mmCIF file of C-alpha atoms in Angstrom:
data_model
loop_
_atom_site.group_PDB
_atom_site.id
_atom_site.type_symbol
_atom_site.label_atom_id
_atom_site.label_comp_id
_atom_site.label_asym_id
_atom_site.label_seq_id
_atom_site.Cartn_x
_atom_site.Cartn_y
_atom_site.Cartn_z
ATOM 1 C CA UNK A 6 126.518 114.325 81.577
ATOM 2 C CA UNK A 7 126.417 110.712 80.446
ATOM 3 C CA UNK A 8 123.516 108.403 81.308
ATOM 4 C CA UNK A 9 124.659 105.178 83.002
ATOM 5 C CA UNK A 10 122.973 101.904 83.883
ATOM 6 C CA UNK A 11 124.658 100.635 87.030
ATOM 7 C CA UNK A 12 124.037 97.126 88.324
ATOM 8 C CA UNK A 13 125.174 95.608 91.574
ATOM 9 C CA UNK A 14 125.182 92.273 93.279
ATOM 10 C CA UNK A 15 126.340 90.864 96.557
ATOM 11 C CA UNK A 16 128.797 88.006 96.576
ATOM 12 C CA UNK A 17 126.846 86.251 99.318
ATOM 13 C CA UNK A 18 123.614 86.472 101.269
ATOM 14 C CA UNK A 19 125.703 87.177 104.383
ATOM 15 C CA UNK A 20 127.134 90.294 102.728
ATOM 16 C CA UNK A 21 123.624 91.379 101.774
ATOM 17 C CA UNK A 22 122.344 90.912 105.324
ATOM 18 C CA UNK A 23 125.325 92.828 106.736
ATOM 19 C CA UNK A 24 124.749 95.748 104.332
ATOM 20 C CA UNK A 25 121.004 95.994 104.998
ATOM 21 C CA UNK A 26 121.353 97.838 108.302
ATOM 22 C CA UNK A 27 123.851 100.273 106.787
ATOM 23 C CA UNK A 28 121.500 100.940 103.864
ATOM 24 C CA UNK A 29 118.550 101.649 106.154
ATOM 25 C CA UNK A 30 120.679 104.051 108.229
ATOM 26 C CA UNK A 31 122.025 105.698 105.066
ATOM 27 C CA UNK A 32 118.551 106.387 103.706
ATOM 28 C CA UNK A 33 116.911 107.379 107.019
ATOM 29 C CA UNK A 34 119.742 109.786 107.846
ATOM 30 C CA UNK A 35 119.211 111.640 104.566
ATOM 31 C CA UNK A 36 122.775 110.941 103.425
ATOM 32 C CA UNK A 37 121.458 109.096 100.372
ATOM 33 C CA UNK A 38 120.266 112.456 99.042
ATOM 34 C CA UNK A 39 123.739 113.985 99.393
ATOM 35 C CA UNK A 40 125.412 113.338 96.065
ATOM 36 C CA UNK A 41 128.740 114.583 94.778
ATOM 37 C CA UNK A 42 129.085 117.219 92.090
ATOM 38 C CA UNK A 43 128.658 115.636 88.674
ATOM 39 C CA UNK A 44 126.284 112.849 89.778
ATOM 40 C CA UNK A 45 122.502 112.632 89.566
ATOM 41 C CA UNK A 46 120.545 109.510 90.586
ATOM 42 C CA UNK A 47 117.409 109.007 88.481
ATOM 43 C CA UNK A 48 116.158 105.674 89.836
ATOM 44 C CA UNK A 49 117.330 103.198 92.464
ATOM 45 C CA UNK A 50 115.740 99.740 92.276
ATOM 46 C CA UNK A 51 116.372 96.787 94.598
ATOM 47 C CA UNK A 52 115.730 93.118 93.880
ATOM 48 C CA UNK A 53 116.484 91.662 97.319
ATOM 49 C CA UNK A 54 115.378 88.144 96.450
ATOM 50 C CA UNK A 55 118.662 87.644 94.592
ATOM 51 C CA UNK A 56 120.857 90.377 96.123
ATOM 52 C CA UNK A 57 120.966 92.592 93.044
ATOM 53 C CA UNK A 58 119.760 95.982 91.925
ATOM 54 C CA UNK A 59 119.952 98.693 89.300
ATOM 55 C CA UNK A 60 120.657 102.404 89.444
ATOM 56 C CA UNK A 61 119.918 104.725 86.550
ATOM 57 C CA UNK A 62 122.013 107.839 86.896
ATOM 58 C CA UNK A 63 123.843 110.589 85.115
ATOM 59 C CA UNK A 64 127.508 111.215 85.803
ATOM 60 C CA UNK A 65 130.282 113.291 84.355
ATOM 61 C CA UNK A 66 132.533 110.232 84.098
ATOM 62 C CA UNK A 67 133.375 106.815 85.521
ATOM 63 C CA UNK A 68 135.599 108.418 88.170
ATOM 64 C CA UNK A 69 132.515 110.054 89.645
ATOM 65 C CA UNK A 70 130.773 106.676 89.753
ATOM 66 C CA UNK A 71 133.735 105.187 91.588
ATOM 67 C CA UNK A 72 133.464 107.927 94.231
ATOM 68 C CA UNK A 73 129.769 107.121 94.721
ATOM 69 C CA UNK A 74 129.911 103.314 94.693
ATOM 70 C CA UNK A 75 133.480 102.554 95.806
ATOM 71 C CA UNK A 76 132.755 102.788 99.551
ATOM 72 C CA UNK A 77 129.957 100.218 99.232
ATOM 73 C CA UNK A 78 132.305 97.843 97.432
ATOM 74 C CA UNK A 79 134.980 98.295 100.085
ATOM 75 C CA UNK A 80 132.645 97.901 103.080
ATOM 76 C CA UNK A 81 130.236 95.244 101.824
ATOM 77 C CA UNK A 82 131.933 93.393 98.967
ATOM 78 C CA UNK A 83 129.411 94.554 96.398
ATOM 79 C CA UNK A 84 130.193 94.038 92.728
ATOM 80 C CA UNK A 85 129.328 97.048 90.539
ATOM 81 C CA UNK A 86 129.105 97.265 86.752
ATOM 82 C CA UNK A 87 128.738 100.564 84.885
ATOM 83 C CA UNK A 88 127.379 100.769 81.336
ATOM 84 C CA UNK A 89 126.816 103.999 79.422
ATOM 85 C CA UNK A 90 123.308 104.219 78.012
ATOM 86 C CA UNK A 91 121.158 106.252 75.673
ATOM 87 C CA UNK A 92 117.651 107.523 76.225
ATOM 88 C CA UNK A 93 115.096 106.451 73.626
ATOM 89 C CA UNK A 94 115.180 109.948 72.166
ATOM 90 C CA UNK A 95 118.979 109.883 71.849
ATOM 91 C CA UNK A 96 118.877 106.434 70.269
ATOM 92 C CA UNK A 97 116.199 107.397 67.716
ATOM 93 C CA UNK A 98 118.168 110.511 66.769
ATOM 94 C CA UNK A 99 121.348 108.468 66.365
ATOM 95 C CA UNK A 100 119.675 105.799 64.232
ATOM 96 C CA UNK A 101 117.895 108.432 62.143
ATOM 97 C CA UNK A 102 121.201 110.201 61.433
ATOM 98 C CA UNK A 103 122.772 106.913 60.283
ATOM 99 C CA UNK A 104 119.884 106.272 57.865
ATOM 100 C CA UNK A 105 120.121 109.680 56.138
#
């Protein structure tokens, strides 16, 4: 699976306020732990002062990410960006191979 750095932001503070109750319900109900096949959340970090956050996850592909984050975009107008990433170990191995 590919490591991804996923960032989000709300278009407005009103959207953020509207989504807050849904997020609390989502986490308290345990549904946040129910993830689709091919997706693993590593870290989930919120920066509520500016309506943004970051998720570090592993996914089989971008289609899997769309399944996970698409409903939040549709319901709350969140903007999501997905970037593939490398762990430090993967990066060091890659750079070391290029230097040999």
